[in-house]
């Protein structure tokens, strides 16, 4: 399957831009292009003959690699490339960089082993200066081994036998390979932390061990005009420098105005001569938690609440798998997300090349960054923690150390990108272990960002948010005193578009529709329902997902990016109300999620017009909701529901008919008919699968059935399932008049 950029791939000019925009130098060489490759048995020595050519940086299993072969855990994938490196200045070093290689990499230069690296998502490099031939002709050989789902290492959604939400394995080099010439004493890593309240930026610089006393100088520029400078002395053998630079009256980075300051970081010797210099940039922004006027804990951007609404972004491609065919293609996904009206994306169990986040910085796209998950699929029952599990998986020490090493490397290497506002070290129960410790470590290591641990499933009361996953949803947990409420995944509406499918076997979505009109109607209804949740304190939501991926057809785009399933202009208008402060909520009928409330109930079919206002229900029982056929660990104390059908009534008063009306309900495996003042206003059959979470829906046409004064709601709930249950509430909401005073 091709994408619209497949034919734009130029083997002689693959990803030509400098790969590390947050720490840029001029003296570099791109090694993307054709390499020799061989797939040989694990344990075999370097091959004498190679199988053919592979196009780097596309993984071996992909079409664009021109190999398109599964490698497997029993084999090594070998690469070889002849390059010319003439290291004339003995005071310089030659670094060999890899953006990412999946998974275990061993590098040889001119027949000698340089080093090894484990990890499929973090950039790494080797100093190959001492391995180079004097004649300038050099041989680089790379050996890769990847167990994919047979190991416990971080692998994201790769599976040896792809199906459903699990995709094709990815082996080998999948991001840019490049050479860089640096001085003997050089800048290795840069971390910048904005402080908008103090109008400063903290700058941390990691250095090679210096062999002189020198100076570090940092300058900040706004559109070419210098706005701040700071210089500090550093001593011989220093490996780190920390300083603060003033950014007076800062222009704040946000989703509407993603202003970036340019930075220049210079290492000088004691005489003021420039030894090394890198270019970078800085976004002055702050992400934190705070209270609104209702006392709900909310996510703040630059000290103000901003509802964050994004797409679950898998980052997979039909032709390149993990690797987009071109940078233009990679940026296209961000641009479409922005054009549709979303202000955030959740990068799901994958880490992208640095330039992806650079474009998010430039475009004002907030990023929630997952750490890729990992567990051995053959031991899924143990390593994949269930949603109601009381204990985490006891991850073996060696596996835990490797996971945490990769987590730290991800944070270190992508720390400087202002678009990244959240780290998610654990997703659902996928290899979930030591949740409390992992969440605490992540927050302590980077207190400038929020931490979501885990996203969905088995919550351990840690991190900055309580996160639920609910398909199709939407629903939520109430915010806590020190944690915001987010809907980390919901939606997943599928529409398989003919002639744009990965395969002809079963294509999958959480709910699947066969035509554009129905798909768009259901999407619209789902999004409108979110307004109600915002009034209960919801701070963010993530819709599944950006594109179809292999057998999943629940993207807002097809896998080849040829068909956008939503109209951009209509979707922007649909999403626009979500960014308004829907904080004025008024409950008309209380649900029993947290405190029991009573209904008039009959477990036998009533005679007469039991749905109308004039019906006498004096002989009906007064029973407390929720109602359930069996004990439900996710609900408070229940009233037993033994019959197949339950009939319920309740009155409520209105001083005025509201503009918006929402129902909040819990009804797994149950068919509901809802009447107001004798008129059928909603009918649906709930598929269940939501554990304890309630669903919120907006009712349309409310002026046709509501009236001032007394109103009656009547509900018929029917099911023959053991897990049947019923509870319902009703509320209205409106925006606050002055959202700046939150």
XYZ file of C-alpha atoms in Angstrom, residues 185-643:
459
model
C 35.844 19.913 23.808
C 32.196 20.223 22.805
C 28.570 20.665 23.896
C 26.839 17.286 24.203
C 23.283 18.020 25.375
C 21.112 21.032 26.052
C 18.119 21.396 28.357
C 16.103 24.612 28.588
C 13.358 25.217 31.150
C 11.226 28.372 30.837
C 10.049 30.204 33.952
C 7.403 32.673 32.827
C 6.590 33.825 36.361
C 10.170 35.014 36.984
C 10.761 35.961 33.334
C 13.791 33.706 33.119
C 14.957 30.557 31.406
C 17.047 27.888 33.098
C 19.717 26.455 30.810
C 21.569 23.207 31.534
C 24.464 22.257 29.264
C 26.220 18.887 29.288
C 29.810 18.945 28.054
C 32.593 16.580 27.183
C 35.151 16.642 29.994
C 36.964 19.915 29.338
C 40.765 20.117 29.229
C 40.815 23.872 29.884
C 39.220 26.610 31.996
C 36.651 28.419 29.920
C 33.347 30.229 29.618
C 29.807 29.309 28.614
C 27.791 32.100 27.009
C 24.057 31.981 26.227
C 22.279 34.617 24.131
C 18.563 34.898 23.442
C 17.050 36.635 20.413
C 13.508 37.679 19.515
C 13.156 37.919 15.750
C 16.845 38.698 15.417
C 17.059 41.239 18.254
C 19.108 40.245 21.282
C 16.911 40.273 24.397
C 19.112 38.534 26.943
C 22.625 37.248 27.553
C 24.430 35.389 30.327
C 28.018 34.229 30.692
C 29.493 32.000 33.398
C 32.999 30.599 33.971
C 33.573 26.843 33.884
C 36.600 24.966 35.089
C 38.812 22.284 33.631
C 37.255 18.781 33.717
C 33.757 20.292 33.895
C 31.033 18.138 32.335
C 28.078 20.372 33.112
C 27.117 24.038 33.293
C 23.906 25.585 34.644
C 22.751 29.169 34.354
C 19.699 31.441 34.242
C 19.099 33.980 31.496
C 16.623 36.836 31.836
C 13.815 37.015 29.251
C 12.156 40.342 30.125
C 8.456 40.786 29.265
C 8.391 37.392 27.578
C 6.178 36.660 24.613
C 4.458 33.485 25.758
C 4.371 30.383 23.581
C 0.834 29.039 23.168
C -1.346 27.208 20.675
C -2.454 30.403 18.928
C 0.879 32.240 18.993
C 3.743 29.718 19.169
C 6.478 32.325 19.522
C 10.010 30.979 19.739
C 13.140 32.777 20.940
C 16.363 31.855 19.167
C 19.249 30.768 21.384
C 22.983 30.749 20.754
C 25.125 28.679 23.133
C 28.860 29.175 22.909
C 31.782 27.427 24.589
C 34.868 29.684 24.760
C 38.379 29.195 26.036
C 39.935 31.498 28.651
C 41.028 33.927 25.916
C 37.520 34.286 24.543
C 38.079 32.156 21.443
C 35.064 30.163 20.277
C 35.624 26.438 20.812
C 32.106 25.151 20.067
C 28.782 26.765 19.283
C 25.246 25.422 18.775
C 21.993 27.073 17.739
C 18.770 26.345 19.589
C 15.479 27.964 20.502
C 13.153 28.438 23.444
C 9.405 28.612 23.985
C 8.367 30.556 27.077
C 5.452 28.557 28.364
C 4.249 26.950 31.573
C 2.065 23.906 32.128
C 0.627 23.334 35.590
C -2.471 22.481 37.616
C -4.821 24.969 39.270
C -8.387 25.417 40.533
C -11.292 26.986 38.687
C -14.107 28.944 40.371
C -15.967 25.695 41.088
C -12.957 24.227 42.877
C -12.208 21.722 40.117
C -8.544 20.948 39.488
C -7.768 21.868 35.884
C -4.775 21.809 33.537
C -3.387 25.301 32.983
C -1.294 26.644 30.136
C 0.520 29.829 31.080
C -1.514 29.990 34.310
C -4.888 29.864 32.525
C -7.190 26.884 31.927
C -7.124 25.576 28.377
C -9.137 22.540 27.361
C -6.692 20.278 25.552
C -8.320 18.245 22.807
C -6.253 16.037 20.595
C -5.904 12.974 18.451
C -4.304 9.686 19.408
C -1.396 9.819 16.983
C 0.139 6.430 16.198
C 2.657 7.704 13.638
C 2.512 4.676 11.308
C 2.766 4.673 7.500
C 1.663 2.090 4.921
C 4.887 2.418 2.911
C 7.441 3.231 5.627
C 5.827 1.725 8.771
C 7.590 3.688 11.564
C 9.198 6.085 9.077
C 7.244 8.681 7.134
C 8.242 8.674 3.458
C 9.307 12.346 3.604
C 9.432 15.168 6.122
C 6.558 16.821 4.258
C 4.495 13.686 4.888
C 5.390 13.670 8.587
C 4.393 17.329 8.935
C 1.140 16.717 7.047
C -0.336 14.770 9.961
C 0.382 17.648 12.354
C -1.049 20.175 9.914
C -4.278 18.230 9.375
C -4.683 17.851 13.137
C -4.303 21.618 13.510
C -6.555 22.417 10.539
C -9.350 20.282 11.985
C -9.311 22.393 15.148
C -7.443 20.119 17.572
C -4.815 21.788 19.757
C -3.033 18.665 20.988
C -1.880 15.226 19.923
C -0.984 12.263 22.070
C 2.038 10.538 20.550
C 1.026 7.001 21.312
C 3.660 4.467 22.449
C 6.120 5.766 19.857
C 8.789 8.479 19.841
C 9.187 10.496 16.656
C 12.308 12.066 15.124
C 13.342 15.375 16.696
C 12.134 17.322 13.677
C 8.568 16.168 14.322
C 8.564 18.003 17.661
C 10.317 20.983 16.064
C 7.342 21.364 13.720
C 4.940 20.987 16.659
C 6.863 23.789 18.366
C 6.571 25.969 15.261
C 2.871 25.233 14.732
C 1.685 25.482 18.352
C 0.674 21.837 18.669
C 0.662 20.527 22.249
C 2.133 17.031 22.618
C 1.438 14.364 25.204
C 4.406 12.035 24.859
C 4.093 8.344 25.681
C 6.957 6.105 26.620
C 6.596 3.076 24.320
C 5.262 0.089 26.225
C 6.728 -3.386 26.300
C 5.726 -6.855 27.442
C 6.198 -10.413 26.213
C 3.005 -11.310 24.367
C 3.349 -14.995 25.286
C 3.016 -14.011 28.959
C 0.280 -11.442 28.405
C -1.907 -12.705 31.241
C 0.787 -11.677 33.724
C 2.607 -8.791 32.055
C -0.499 -7.035 30.674
C -2.136 -5.794 33.900
C -5.936 -5.957 33.884
C -7.990 -2.822 34.490
C -9.223 -4.015 37.891
C -5.932 -5.543 39.071
C -4.888 -4.501 42.555
C -1.196 -5.185 41.955
C 1.211 -4.279 39.187
C 3.371 -6.704 37.249
C 6.617 -7.614 39.028
C 8.953 -6.724 36.200
C 12.325 -8.514 36.283
C 15.131 -6.240 37.446
C 17.107 -6.311 34.202
C 13.996 -5.514 32.158
C 13.026 -2.690 34.539
C 16.495 -1.133 34.404
C 16.437 -1.178 30.608
C 12.954 0.362 30.456
C 13.921 3.125 32.866
C 17.167 3.796 31.008
C 15.160 4.330 27.817
C 12.595 6.474 29.675
C 15.355 8.725 31.004
C 16.973 8.949 27.571
C 13.661 9.959 25.990
C 13.188 12.764 28.520
C 16.808 13.933 28.187
C 16.791 14.041 24.400
C 13.365 15.661 23.963
C 13.376 17.897 27.019
C 14.009 21.115 25.088
C 10.823 20.967 22.988
C 8.184 23.354 24.437
C 5.366 21.556 22.599
C 5.826 18.515 24.870
C 3.758 19.333 27.957
C 3.260 15.858 29.422
C 5.110 12.575 29.877
C 3.123 9.338 29.962
C 5.530 6.629 31.155
C 2.871 3.886 31.326
C -0.098 3.167 29.061
C -3.035 1.126 30.339
C -1.755 -2.172 31.738
C 0.830 -2.759 29.010
C 3.800 -3.885 31.071
C 2.589 -1.708 33.962
C 4.899 -2.043 36.944
C 5.945 -0.026 40.007
C 3.464 2.683 38.988
C 3.918 4.818 42.078
C 7.719 4.794 41.816
C 7.781 5.406 38.041
C 5.337 8.315 38.331
C 7.258 9.885 41.214
C 10.625 9.495 39.458
C 9.312 11.022 36.227
C 7.842 14.027 38.056
C 10.971 14.599 40.105
C 13.201 14.285 37.051
C 11.141 16.798 35.072
C 8.911 18.893 37.378
C 8.267 21.355 34.540
C 5.789 18.988 32.871
C 2.731 16.993 33.852
C 2.872 13.232 34.372
C 0.140 10.766 33.410
C 0.766 7.348 34.957
C -0.881 5.280 33.797
C -3.020 6.524 30.955
C -6.204 4.521 31.498
C -6.998 1.250 33.241
C -5.496 0.465 36.664
C -5.234 3.838 38.400
C -2.865 3.979 41.368
C -3.780 7.481 42.661
C -0.488 8.995 41.447
C 0.584 11.423 38.760
C -1.005 14.739 37.885
C -4.255 13.359 36.515
C -6.842 10.643 36.749
C -7.144 9.259 33.232
C -9.860 6.987 31.873
C -10.195 5.270 28.508
C -13.778 4.842 27.347
C -14.959 3.609 23.951
C -16.918 5.108 22.415
C -17.680 7.371 25.402
C -17.351 10.075 26.383
C -17.110 9.784 30.157
C -14.802 10.721 33.007
C -13.857 10.512 36.644
C -14.320 13.606 38.763
C -11.182 15.701 39.319
C -9.410 15.216 42.620
C -7.888 17.805 44.946
C -4.454 17.428 43.371
C -5.217 15.646 40.091
C -7.005 16.853 36.974
C -9.501 14.653 35.133
C -8.716 13.632 31.548
C -10.227 11.280 29.010
C -7.039 9.729 27.665
C -8.767 7.769 24.896
C -12.301 7.709 23.509
C -14.174 7.571 20.220
C -12.549 5.124 17.842
C -15.366 5.411 15.297
C -14.528 3.394 12.215
C -15.318 3.831 8.552
C -13.560 1.465 6.119
C -13.109 3.465 2.913
C -13.067 1.166 -0.095
C -9.830 1.137 -2.143
C -7.923 2.671 0.787
C -7.603 -0.391 3.020
C -4.471 -2.234 4.177
C -6.048 -5.655 3.720
C -9.321 -7.321 2.775
C -9.730 -9.373 5.931
C -11.435 -8.086 9.043
C -11.089 -4.318 9.428
C -11.685 -3.073 12.924
C -13.053 -0.047 14.788
C -14.683 0.308 18.198
C -17.907 1.143 16.346
C -17.828 0.830 12.556
C -20.054 2.516 9.978
C -20.231 1.860 6.260
C -20.989 5.305 4.875
C -19.636 8.824 5.189
C -22.880 10.454 6.325
C -23.469 8.125 9.268
C -19.817 8.291 10.293
C -19.800 12.082 10.334
C -23.140 12.278 12.169
C -21.924 9.943 14.903
C -18.621 11.806 15.188
C -20.474 15.114 15.533
C -22.749 13.761 18.262
C -19.780 12.353 20.178
C -17.910 15.656 20.126
C -20.935 17.709 21.242
C -21.245 15.447 24.269
C -17.847 16.627 25.526
C -19.201 20.080 26.407
C -21.094 18.594 29.302
C -18.051 16.828 30.713
C -16.063 20.061 30.697
C -18.635 21.493 33.114
C -17.879 18.583 35.486
C -14.186 19.437 35.437
C -12.799 17.515 32.464
C -9.481 19.120 31.436
C -8.567 17.205 28.287
C -9.652 14.481 25.888
C -7.951 12.382 23.225
C -9.958 11.069 20.275
C -8.869 7.809 18.645
C -7.271 8.421 16.146
C -5.328 10.412 13.506
C -5.237 7.774 10.756
C -6.318 4.269 9.990
C -3.441 1.903 10.752
C -3.268 -1.484 9.025
C -6.443 -3.305 10.156
C -7.719 -0.407 12.280
C -10.116 1.834 10.383
C -10.908 4.350 13.125
C -8.741 7.188 11.842
C -10.007 10.570 10.724
C -7.830 9.888 7.667
C -7.270 6.724 5.679
C -3.919 4.991 6.167
C -2.600 6.314 2.839
C -3.717 9.868 3.817
C -5.659 10.104 0.556
C -9.088 10.503 2.179
C -9.882 12.884 5.019
C -13.089 11.508 6.509
C -14.112 14.834 8.066
C -14.731 18.245 6.526
C -12.088 20.641 7.878
C -14.260 23.736 8.134
C -17.246 21.938 9.678
C -15.017 20.125 12.150
C -13.304 23.344 13.246
C -16.735 24.853 13.952
C -17.762 21.685 15.765
C -14.676 21.789 17.994
C -14.639 25.533 18.638
C -17.144 25.441 21.563
C -14.902 22.971 23.431
C -12.388 25.736 24.083
C -15.020 27.926 25.762
C -15.360 27.813 29.577
C -18.345 25.501 30.113
C -18.095 25.807 33.875
C -21.636 26.772 34.913
C -23.352 23.446 35.533
C -26.806 22.912 37.035
C -28.002 19.426 37.938
C -31.677 18.787 37.161
C -31.729 15.090 38.075
C -28.954 13.686 40.277
C -27.285 10.451 39.242
C -26.071 7.941 41.816
C -22.440 7.538 40.777
C -21.175 8.902 44.092
C -24.321 9.234 46.216
C -27.555 7.246 45.967
C -30.702 9.004 44.726
C -34.184 7.561 44.413
C -36.528 6.863 41.476
C -40.112 5.699 41.306
C -39.683 2.172 39.953
C -41.801 -0.720 38.667
C -40.341 -4.101 37.732
C -43.553 -5.092 35.974
C -44.999 -3.510 32.837
C -47.357 -0.742 34.035
C -50.797 -0.168 32.654
C -51.816 3.112 31.045
C -49.687 6.002 29.867
C -46.927 5.601 32.479
C -44.662 7.959 30.507
C -46.921 11.000 30.797
C -47.149 13.810 33.342
C -50.631 12.938 34.570
C -49.897 9.299 35.367
C -50.402 8.328 39.015
C -47.332 6.408 40.226
C -48.294 6.246 43.908
C -48.121 2.434 43.927
C -44.650 2.379 42.399
C -41.744 1.630 44.710
C -39.361 4.375 45.744
C -35.938 2.746 45.163
C -32.385 3.994 45.221
C -30.246 3.860 42.106
C -28.056 2.429 40.738
C -29.932 -0.722 39.733
C -28.030 -3.861 38.821
C -28.662 -7.575 38.283
C -25.535 -8.458 40.275
C -23.031 -6.907 42.633
C -20.887 -4.479 40.689
C -17.469 -3.589 42.184
C -17.465 -0.349 40.220
C -20.730 0.956 41.668
C -21.853 2.005 45.145
C -24.508 -0.095 46.918
C -27.124 -1.208 44.399
C -30.827 -1.990 44.271
C -31.219 -5.467 42.785
C -32.743 -5.589 39.321
C -34.172 -9.107 38.824
C -36.646 -8.609 35.998
